[in-house]
PDB file of C-alpha atoms and ligand atoms in Angstrom:
ATOM      1  CA  UNK S   1      21.856   4.154 -11.596  1.00 79.00           C
ATOM      2  CA  UNK S   2      20.423   4.937  -8.176  1.00 94.00           C
ATOM      3  CA  UNK S   3      16.742   4.331  -7.604  1.00 98.00           C
ATOM      4  CA  UNK S   4      15.103   7.405  -6.093  1.00 98.00           C
ATOM      5  CA  UNK S   5      11.593   7.459  -4.696  1.00 98.00           C
ATOM      6  CA  UNK S   6       9.596  10.350  -3.320  1.00 98.00           C
ATOM      7  CA  UNK S   7       7.829  10.446   0.026  1.00 98.00           C
ATOM      8  CA  UNK S   8       6.080  13.008   2.207  1.00 97.00           C
ATOM      9  CA  UNK S   9       8.396  15.427   3.945  1.00 96.00           C
ATOM     10  CA  UNK S  10       6.027  14.932   6.877  1.00 93.00           C
ATOM     11  CA  UNK S  11       3.424  12.191   6.624  1.00 94.00           C
ATOM     12  CA  UNK S  12       0.062  12.983   8.245  1.00 91.00           C
ATOM     13  CA  UNK S  13       0.147   9.586   9.984  1.00 91.00           C
ATOM     14  CA  UNK S  14       3.274  10.518  11.955  1.00 92.00           C
ATOM     15  CA  UNK S  15       5.167   7.389  10.880  1.00 93.00           C
ATOM     16  CA  UNK S  16       2.554   4.629  11.094  1.00 95.00           C
ATOM     17  CA  UNK S  17       3.676   3.498   7.653  1.00 95.00           C
ATOM     18  CA  UNK S  18       0.311   4.161   6.020  1.00 96.00           C
ATOM     19  CA  UNK S  19       1.501   6.544   3.319  1.00 97.00           C
ATOM     20  CA  UNK S  20       2.092   4.700   0.085  1.00 98.00           C
ATOM     21  CA  UNK S  21       5.849   5.095  -0.079  1.00 98.00           C
ATOM     22  CA  UNK S  22       6.025   2.278   2.515  1.00 98.00           C
ATOM     23  CA  UNK S  23       4.917  -0.400   0.027  1.00 98.00           C
ATOM     24  CA  UNK S  24       7.536   0.738  -2.493  1.00 98.00           C
ATOM     25  CA  UNK S  25      10.234   0.780   0.196  1.00 98.00           C
ATOM     26  CA  UNK S  26       9.078  -2.711   1.216  1.00 98.00           C
ATOM     27  CA  UNK S  27       9.332  -4.041  -2.359  1.00 98.00           C
ATOM     28  CA  UNK S  28      12.830  -2.590  -2.733  1.00 98.00           C
ATOM     29  CA  UNK S  29      13.869  -4.138   0.577  1.00 98.00           C
ATOM     30  CA  UNK S  30      12.461  -7.539  -0.435  1.00 98.00           C
ATOM     31  CA  UNK S  31      14.579  -7.598  -3.589  1.00 98.00           C
ATOM     32  CA  UNK S  32      17.629  -6.064  -1.911  1.00 98.00           C
ATOM     33  CA  UNK S  33      17.817  -2.900  -3.992  1.00 98.00           C
ATOM     34  CA  UNK S  34      19.278   0.190  -2.342  1.00 98.00           C
ATOM     35  CA  UNK S  35      17.339   3.401  -2.894  1.00 98.00           C
ATOM     36  CA  UNK S  36      17.342   7.065  -2.077  1.00 98.00           C
ATOM     37  CA  UNK S  37      14.382   9.090  -0.928  1.00 98.00           C
ATOM     38  CA  UNK S  38      13.562  12.637  -1.949  1.00 97.00           C
ATOM     39  CA  UNK S  39      11.196  14.192   0.553  1.00 97.00           C
ATOM     40  CA  UNK S  40       8.486  16.448  -0.853  1.00 97.00           C
ATOM     41  CA  UNK S  41       6.375  19.054   0.936  1.00 97.00           C
ATOM     42  CA  UNK S  42       2.611  19.235   0.343  1.00 96.00           C
ATOM     43  CA  UNK S  43       3.142  22.472  -1.548  1.00 97.00           C
ATOM     44  CA  UNK S  44       5.872  21.031  -3.776  1.00 98.00           C
ATOM     45  CA  UNK S  45       3.584  18.105  -4.705  1.00 98.00           C
ATOM     46  CA  UNK S  46       1.505  20.446  -6.830  1.00 97.00           C
ATOM     47  CA  UNK S  47       4.388  22.382  -8.374  1.00 98.00           C
ATOM     48  CA  UNK S  48       5.501  21.810 -11.989  1.00 98.00           C
ATOM     49  CA  UNK S  49       8.691  19.922 -11.138  1.00 96.00           C
ATOM     50  CA  UNK S  50       6.773  17.243  -9.232  1.00 97.00           C
ATOM     51  CA  UNK S  51       3.779  17.271 -11.595  1.00 98.00           C
ATOM     52  CA  UNK S  52       6.191  16.351 -14.385  1.00 96.00           C
ATOM     53  CA  UNK S  53       6.867  13.132 -12.457  1.00 96.00           C
ATOM     54  CA  UNK S  54       3.367  12.578 -11.123  1.00 98.00           C
ATOM     55  CA  UNK S  55       0.476  14.122 -13.063  1.00 98.00           C
ATOM     56  CA  UNK S  56      -1.828  13.944 -10.026  1.00 98.00           C
ATOM     57  CA  UNK S  57       0.663  15.598  -7.694  1.00 98.00           C
ATOM     58  CA  UNK S  58       1.076  12.700  -5.283  1.00 98.00           C
ATOM     59  CA  UNK S  59       3.707  10.510  -3.704  1.00 98.00           C
ATOM     60  CA  UNK S  60       5.326   8.105  -4.239  1.00 98.00           C
ATOM     61  CA  UNK S  61       7.188   8.333  -7.513  1.00 98.00           C
ATOM     62  CA  UNK S  62      10.021   6.115  -8.689  1.00 98.00           C
ATOM     63  CA  UNK S  63      12.991   7.305 -10.676  1.00 97.00           C
ATOM     64  CA  UNK S  64      15.781   5.156 -12.135  1.00 97.00           C
ATOM     65  CA  UNK S  65      17.920   6.568 -14.926  1.00 95.00           C
ATOM     66  CA  UNK S  66      15.583   7.837 -17.605  1.00 95.00           C
ATOM     67  CA  UNK S  67      12.578   5.937 -16.254  1.00 97.00           C
ATOM     68  CA  UNK S  68      10.097   7.805 -14.051  1.00 97.00           C
ATOM     69  CA  UNK S  69       7.018   6.007 -12.718  1.00 98.00           C
ATOM     70  CA  UNK S  70       4.026   6.799 -10.542  1.00 98.00           C
ATOM     71  CA  UNK S  71       1.255   4.558  -9.088  1.00 98.00           C
ATOM     72  CA  UNK S  72       2.396   2.061  -6.502  1.00 98.00           C
ATOM     73  CA  UNK S  73       0.888  -0.891  -8.380  1.00 98.00           C
ATOM     74  CA  UNK S  74       2.992  -0.090 -11.439  1.00 98.00           C
ATOM     75  CA  UNK S  75       6.087   0.696  -9.378  1.00 98.00           C
ATOM     76  CA  UNK S  76       5.950  -2.521  -7.346  1.00 98.00           C
ATOM     77  CA  UNK S  77       5.233  -4.499 -10.530  1.00 98.00           C
ATOM     78  CA  UNK S  78       8.276  -2.939 -12.223  1.00 98.00           C
ATOM     79  CA  UNK S  79      10.502  -3.734  -9.235  1.00 98.00           C
ATOM     80  CA  UNK S  80       9.154  -7.307  -9.110  1.00 98.00           C
ATOM     81  CA  UNK S  81       9.769  -7.822 -12.830  1.00 98.00           C
ATOM     82  CA  UNK S  82      13.300  -6.468 -12.760  1.00 97.00           C
ATOM     83  CA  UNK S  83      14.570  -8.195  -9.650  1.00 97.00           C
ATOM     84  CA  UNK S  84      14.149 -11.723  -8.321  1.00 97.00           C
ATOM     85  CA  UNK S  85      12.185 -12.384  -5.163  1.00 96.00           C
ATOM     86  CA  UNK S  86       8.667 -11.053  -5.651  1.00 98.00           C
ATOM     87  CA  UNK S  87       7.253 -13.005  -8.605  1.00 98.00           C
ATOM     88  CA  UNK S  88       7.433 -16.757  -9.264  1.00 98.00           C
ATOM     89  CA  UNK S  89       9.310 -18.043 -12.327  1.00 97.00           C
ATOM     90  CA  UNK S  90       6.478 -20.317 -13.436  1.00 98.00           C
ATOM     91  CA  UNK S  91       4.401 -18.417 -16.019  1.00 98.00           C
ATOM     92  CA  UNK S  92       0.992 -19.301 -14.597  1.00 98.00           C
ATOM     93  CA  UNK S  93       1.989 -18.751 -10.972  1.00 98.00           C
ATOM     94  CA  UNK S  94       3.438 -15.377 -12.009  1.00 98.00           C
ATOM     95  CA  UNK S  95       0.185 -14.423 -13.727  1.00 98.00           C
ATOM     96  CA  UNK S  96      -1.761 -15.366 -10.600  1.00 98.00           C
ATOM     97  CA  UNK S  97       0.546 -13.307  -8.361  1.00 98.00           C
ATOM     98  CA  UNK S  98       0.019 -10.320 -10.677  1.00 98.00           C
ATOM     99  CA  UNK S  99      -3.726 -10.947 -10.501  1.00 98.00           C
ATOM    100  CA  UNK S 100      -3.533 -10.572  -6.713  1.00 98.00           C
ATOM    101  CA  UNK S 101      -1.679  -7.278  -7.134  1.00 98.00           C
ATOM    102  CA  UNK S 102      -4.554  -5.996  -9.254  1.00 98.00           C
ATOM    103  CA  UNK S 103      -7.119  -7.415  -6.836  1.00 98.00           C
ATOM    104  CA  UNK S 104      -5.423  -5.525  -4.013  1.00 98.00           C
ATOM    105  CA  UNK S 105      -5.483  -2.107  -5.690  1.00 98.00           C
ATOM    106  CA  UNK S 106      -8.588  -2.532  -7.808  1.00 98.00           C
ATOM    107  CA  UNK S 107     -11.020  -4.551  -5.703  1.00 98.00           C
ATOM    108  CA  UNK S 108      -9.945  -4.428  -2.052  1.00 98.00           C
ATOM    109  CA  UNK S 109      -8.372  -0.979  -1.692  1.00 98.00           C
ATOM    110  CA  UNK S 110     -11.280   1.188  -2.982  1.00 98.00           C
ATOM    111  CA  UNK S 111     -13.792   0.381  -0.199  1.00 98.00           C
ATOM    112  CA  UNK S 112     -10.988   0.672   2.383  1.00 97.00           C
ATOM    113  CA  UNK S 113     -10.187   4.158   1.087  1.00 97.00           C
ATOM    114  CA  UNK S 114     -13.889   5.045   1.171  1.00 96.00           C
ATOM    115  CA  UNK S 115     -13.981   3.999   4.813  1.00 95.00           C
ATOM    116  CA  UNK S 116     -10.905   6.078   5.640  1.00 93.00           C
ATOM    117  CA  UNK S 117     -12.520   9.088   3.947  1.00 93.00           C
ATOM    118  CA  UNK S 118     -15.824   8.494   5.730  1.00 92.00           C
ATOM    119  CA  UNK S 119     -14.126   8.234   9.124  1.00 90.00           C
ATOM    120  CA  UNK S 120     -11.441  10.889   8.861  1.00 88.00           C
ATOM    121  CA  UNK S 121     -12.830  13.523   6.525  1.00 90.00           C
ATOM    122  CA  UNK S 122     -16.615  13.171   6.706  1.00 90.00           C
ATOM    123  CA  UNK S 123     -17.135  12.108  10.321  1.00 83.00           C
ATOM    124  CA  UNK S 124     -18.649  15.489  11.246  1.00 89.00           C
ATOM    125  CA  UNK S 125     -21.214  15.580   8.419  1.00 89.00           C
ATOM    126  CA  UNK S 126     -24.870  15.243   9.438  1.00 88.00           C
ATOM    127  CA  UNK S 127     -25.314  12.126   7.249  1.00 91.00           C
ATOM    128  CA  UNK S 128     -22.127  10.438   8.469  1.00 88.00           C
ATOM    129  CA  UNK S 129     -23.800   8.239  11.125  1.00 88.00           C
ATOM    130  CA  UNK S 130     -26.107   6.758   8.521  1.00 92.00           C
ATOM    131  CA  UNK S 131     -23.435   6.303   5.860  1.00 94.00           C
ATOM    132  CA  UNK S 132     -20.651   4.822   7.964  1.00 93.00           C
ATOM    133  CA  UNK S 133     -22.286   1.381   8.495  1.00 94.00           C
ATOM    134  CA  UNK S 134     -22.925   1.104   4.746  1.00 96.00           C
ATOM    135  CA  UNK S 135     -19.337   1.900   3.895  1.00 96.00           C
ATOM    136  CA  UNK S 136     -18.092  -0.469   6.609  1.00 96.00           C
ATOM    137  CA  UNK S 137     -20.211  -3.299   5.216  1.00 97.00           C
ATOM    138  CA  UNK S 138     -18.704  -2.759   1.784  1.00 98.00           C
ATOM    139  CA  UNK S 139     -15.296  -3.386   3.330  1.00 98.00           C
ATOM    140  CA  UNK S 140     -16.621  -6.569   4.964  1.00 98.00           C
ATOM    141  CA  UNK S 141     -17.940  -7.642   1.540  1.00 98.00           C
ATOM    142  CA  UNK S 142     -14.313  -7.793   0.421  1.00 98.00           C
ATOM    143  CA  UNK S 143     -12.713  -9.138   3.589  1.00 98.00           C
ATOM    144  CA  UNK S 144     -15.011 -12.123   3.978  1.00 98.00           C
ATOM    145  CA  UNK S 145     -14.295 -13.717   0.572  1.00 98.00           C
ATOM    146  CA  UNK S 146     -10.631 -12.826   0.907  1.00 98.00           C
ATOM    147  CA  UNK S 147     -10.429 -14.608   4.268  1.00 98.00           C
ATOM    148  CA  UNK S 148     -12.246 -17.620   2.801  1.00 98.00           C
ATOM    149  CA  UNK S 149      -9.786 -17.781  -0.107  1.00 98.00           C
ATOM    150  CA  UNK S 150      -6.746 -17.359   2.162  1.00 98.00           C
ATOM    151  CA  UNK S 151      -8.127 -19.968   4.541  1.00 97.00           C
ATOM    152  CA  UNK S 152      -5.279 -21.315   6.716  1.00 96.00           C
ATOM    153  CA  UNK S 153      -2.596 -20.629   4.133  1.00 98.00           C
ATOM    154  CA  UNK S 154       0.283 -18.300   4.879  1.00 98.00           C
ATOM    155  CA  UNK S 155       0.042 -16.403   1.581  1.00 98.00           C
ATOM    156  CA  UNK S 156      -2.519 -16.006  -1.183  1.00 98.00           C
ATOM    157  CA  UNK S 157      -0.957 -18.319  -3.769  1.00 98.00           C
ATOM    158  CA  UNK S 158       2.040 -20.362  -2.694  1.00 97.00           C
ATOM    159  CA  UNK S 159       5.136 -18.460  -1.566  1.00 98.00           C
ATOM    160  CA  UNK S 160       5.069 -14.773  -0.581  1.00 98.00           C
ATOM    161  CA  UNK S 161       4.786 -12.597  -3.701  1.00 98.00           C
ATOM    162  CA  UNK S 162       4.202  -9.037  -4.852  1.00 98.00           C
ATOM    163  CA  UNK S 163       0.505  -9.921  -4.659  1.00 98.00           C
ATOM    164  CA  UNK S 164       0.824 -10.452  -0.904  1.00 98.00           C
ATOM    165  CA  UNK S 165       2.958  -7.331  -0.520  1.00 98.00           C
ATOM    166  CA  UNK S 166       0.238  -5.215  -2.123  1.00 98.00           C
ATOM    167  CA  UNK S 167      -2.627  -6.954  -0.310  1.00 98.00           C
ATOM    168  CA  UNK S 168      -1.021  -6.653   3.128  1.00 98.00           C
ATOM    169  CA  UNK S 169      -0.180  -2.998   2.425  1.00 98.00           C
ATOM    170  CA  UNK S 170      -3.806  -2.307   1.529  1.00 98.00           C
ATOM    171  CA  UNK S 171      -5.211  -4.158   4.562  1.00 98.00           C
ATOM    172  CA  UNK S 172      -2.871  -2.371   6.972  1.00 97.00           C
ATOM    173  CA  UNK S 173      -4.929   0.775   6.490  1.00 96.00           C
ATOM    174  CA  UNK S 174      -7.810  -0.970   8.338  1.00 96.00           C
ATOM    175  CA  UNK S 175      -6.002  -1.504  11.578  1.00 89.00           C
ATOM    176  CA  UNK S 176      -7.337   1.587  13.357  1.00 87.00           C
ATOM    177  CA  UNK S 177     -10.931   0.672  12.470  1.00 89.00           C
ATOM    178  CA  UNK S 178     -10.775  -2.687  14.279  1.00 93.00           C
ATOM    179  CA  UNK S 179     -12.534  -4.397  11.341  1.00 96.00           C
ATOM    180  CA  UNK S 180      -9.521  -6.546  10.543  1.00 96.00           C
ATOM    181  CA  UNK S 181      -9.897  -8.246  13.921  1.00 96.00           C
ATOM    182  CA  UNK S 182     -13.276  -9.601  12.806  1.00 97.00           C
ATOM    183  CA  UNK S 183     -11.284 -11.809  10.407  1.00 98.00           C
ATOM    184  CA  UNK S 184      -8.578 -13.529  12.493  1.00 97.00           C
ATOM    185  CA  UNK S 185      -6.979 -15.249   9.491  1.00 97.00           C
ATOM    186  CA  UNK S 186      -6.563 -11.880   7.752  1.00 98.00           C
ATOM    187  CA  UNK S 187      -5.253 -10.250  10.918  1.00 97.00           C
ATOM    188  CA  UNK S 188      -2.668 -13.056  11.143  1.00 97.00           C
ATOM    189  CA  UNK S 189      -1.861 -12.643   7.428  1.00 98.00           C
ATOM    190  CA  UNK S 190      -1.157  -8.948   7.924  1.00 98.00           C
ATOM    191  CA  UNK S 191       0.935  -9.728  11.010  1.00 97.00           C
ATOM    192  CA  UNK S 192       2.968 -12.224   8.931  1.00 98.00           C
ATOM    193  CA  UNK S 193       3.627  -9.502   6.385  1.00 98.00           C
ATOM    194  CA  UNK S 194       4.687  -7.032   9.066  1.00 98.00           C
ATOM    195  CA  UNK S 195       7.008  -9.634  10.586  1.00 98.00           C
ATOM    196  CA  UNK S 196       9.057  -9.930   7.400  1.00 98.00           C
ATOM    197  CA  UNK S 197      12.510  -8.380   7.866  1.00 98.00           C
ATOM    198  CA  UNK S 198      12.092  -6.394   4.632  1.00 98.00           C
ATOM    199  CA  UNK S 199       8.851  -4.845   5.891  1.00 98.00           C
ATOM    200  CA  UNK S 200      10.510  -3.988   9.203  1.00 98.00           C
ATOM    201  CA  UNK S 201      13.347  -2.210   7.414  1.00 98.00           C
ATOM    202  CA  UNK S 202      10.884  -0.291   5.238  1.00 98.00           C
ATOM    203  CA  UNK S 203       8.793   0.675   8.254  1.00 98.00           C
ATOM    204  CA  UNK S 204      11.844   1.830  10.215  1.00 97.00           C
ATOM    205  CA  UNK S 205      13.050   3.919   7.273  1.00 97.00           C
ATOM    206  CA  UNK S 206       9.768   5.817   6.929  1.00 97.00           C
ATOM    207  CA  UNK S 207       9.513   6.193  10.714  1.00 96.00           C
ATOM    208  CA  UNK S 208      12.951   7.777  10.805  1.00 95.00           C
ATOM    209  CA  UNK S 209      11.538  10.547   8.601  1.00 94.00           C
ATOM    210  CA  UNK S 210       8.171  10.956  10.277  1.00 90.00           C
ATOM    211  CA  UNK S 211       8.741  10.223  13.960  1.00 82.00           C
ATOM    212  CA  UNK S 212       6.827  12.800  16.004  1.00 77.00           C
ATOM    213  CA  UNK S 213       9.248  15.009  17.938  1.00 74.00           C
ATOM    214  CA  UNK S 214       8.885  16.254  21.498  1.00 62.00           C
TER     215      UNK S 214
HETATM  216  N1  GTB A 301      -3.139   5.290  -6.485  1.00 51.71           N
HETATM  217  C1  GTB A 301      -1.973   6.022  -6.050  1.00 51.71           C
HETATM  218  C2  GTB A 301      -0.837   5.026  -5.742  1.00 51.71           C
HETATM  219  O1  GTB A 301      -1.116   3.886  -5.352  1.00 51.71           O
HETATM  220  O2  GTB A 301       0.333   5.400  -5.938  1.00 51.71           O
HETATM  221  C3  GTB A 301      -2.376   6.847  -4.823  1.00 51.71           C
HETATM  222  C4  GTB A 301      -1.237   7.724  -4.345  1.00 51.71           C
HETATM  223  C5  GTB A 301      -1.687   8.554  -3.139  1.00 51.71           C
HETATM  224  O3  GTB A 301      -2.872   8.557  -2.734  1.00 51.71           O
HETATM  225  N2  GTB A 301      -0.740   9.290  -2.553  1.00 51.71           N
HETATM  226  C6  GTB A 301      -1.056  10.116  -1.409  1.00 51.71           C
HETATM  227  C7  GTB A 301      -0.743  11.572  -1.736  1.00 51.71           C
HETATM  228  O4  GTB A 301       0.258  11.886  -2.305  1.00 51.71           O
HETATM  229  C8  GTB A 301      -0.187   9.707  -0.247  1.00 51.71           C
HETATM  230  S1  GTB A 301      -0.570   8.091   0.320  1.00 51.71           S
HETATM  231  N3  GTB A 301      -1.651  12.479  -1.325  1.00 51.71           N
HETATM  232  C9  GTB A 301      -1.440  13.896  -1.501  1.00 51.71           C
HETATM  233  C10 GTB A 301      -2.408  14.482  -2.469  1.00 51.71           C
HETATM  234  O5  GTB A 301      -3.167  13.743  -3.132  1.00 51.71           O
HETATM  235  O6  GTB A 301      -2.385  15.725  -2.566  1.00 51.71           O
HETATM  236  C11 GTB A 301      -2.217   8.340   1.008  1.00 51.71           C
HETATM  237  C12 GTB A 301      -2.162   8.485   2.480  1.00 51.71           C
HETATM  238  C13 GTB A 301      -1.948   9.692   3.063  1.00 51.71           C
HETATM  239  C14 GTB A 301      -1.948   9.806   4.433  1.00 51.71           C
HETATM  240  C15 GTB A 301      -2.173   8.701   5.206  1.00 51.71           C
HETATM  241  N4  GTB A 301      -2.189   8.806   6.607  1.00 51.71           N
HETATM  242  O7  GTB A 301      -1.839   9.840   7.151  1.00 51.71           O
HETATM  243  O8  GTB A 301      -2.597   7.848   7.286  1.00 51.71           O
HETATM  244  C16 GTB A 301      -2.374   7.465   4.622  1.00 51.71           C
HETATM  245  C17 GTB A 301      -2.369   7.367   3.231  1.00 51.71           C
END
């Protein structure tokens, strides 16, 4: 069966790799699984055919035979469980890698999304100037302990895992804010993720769809 994922027909970031299909592409590239992409317009996201796949009308989705999934955490976890390369064999190490996946989406990503909302969607509100530093500090509250835990290691717990894939994907969203640069070990960690051949292939594939023309 062919794995099919969905992605934006035209991502608002113009190919910076920030839409969430990139992390699924990356996971598939890491484990060497070919996949097809069905591009979806913003309008089609909210139409019944797509809502049957994704109840919240979002991308990405994952389709393989009679299995349809949504939520990147669940999709990457499924890929990592089915194919070698993203989760360690040792039971405890595997559980720790999965813990980092949850930490990425559950603990680190929420304040980063709040910051993106505050900067991009609420920047013109009268209260924005007061709120922005508070939201930014909540991101720092996550980055500081994360950088302490990572220390000088290459990855969060031994070899590269799905936990790192999710964490790097989440942190990438901070690049435009400059906050990542306040934590050189995290900036280097993200750069290590981006340097992986599988990430490069995933990035190139989404760019091929979204490259600004003219
Ligand atoms: N928790 C879900 C997951 O991890 O799968 C979140 C999925 C999600 O937010 N999908 C977004 C979506 O479909 C696309 S990635 N939004 C349409 C909608 O909700 O109607 C979010 C995103 C969009 C654009 C940029 N960008 O341009 O920089 C970055 C990230």
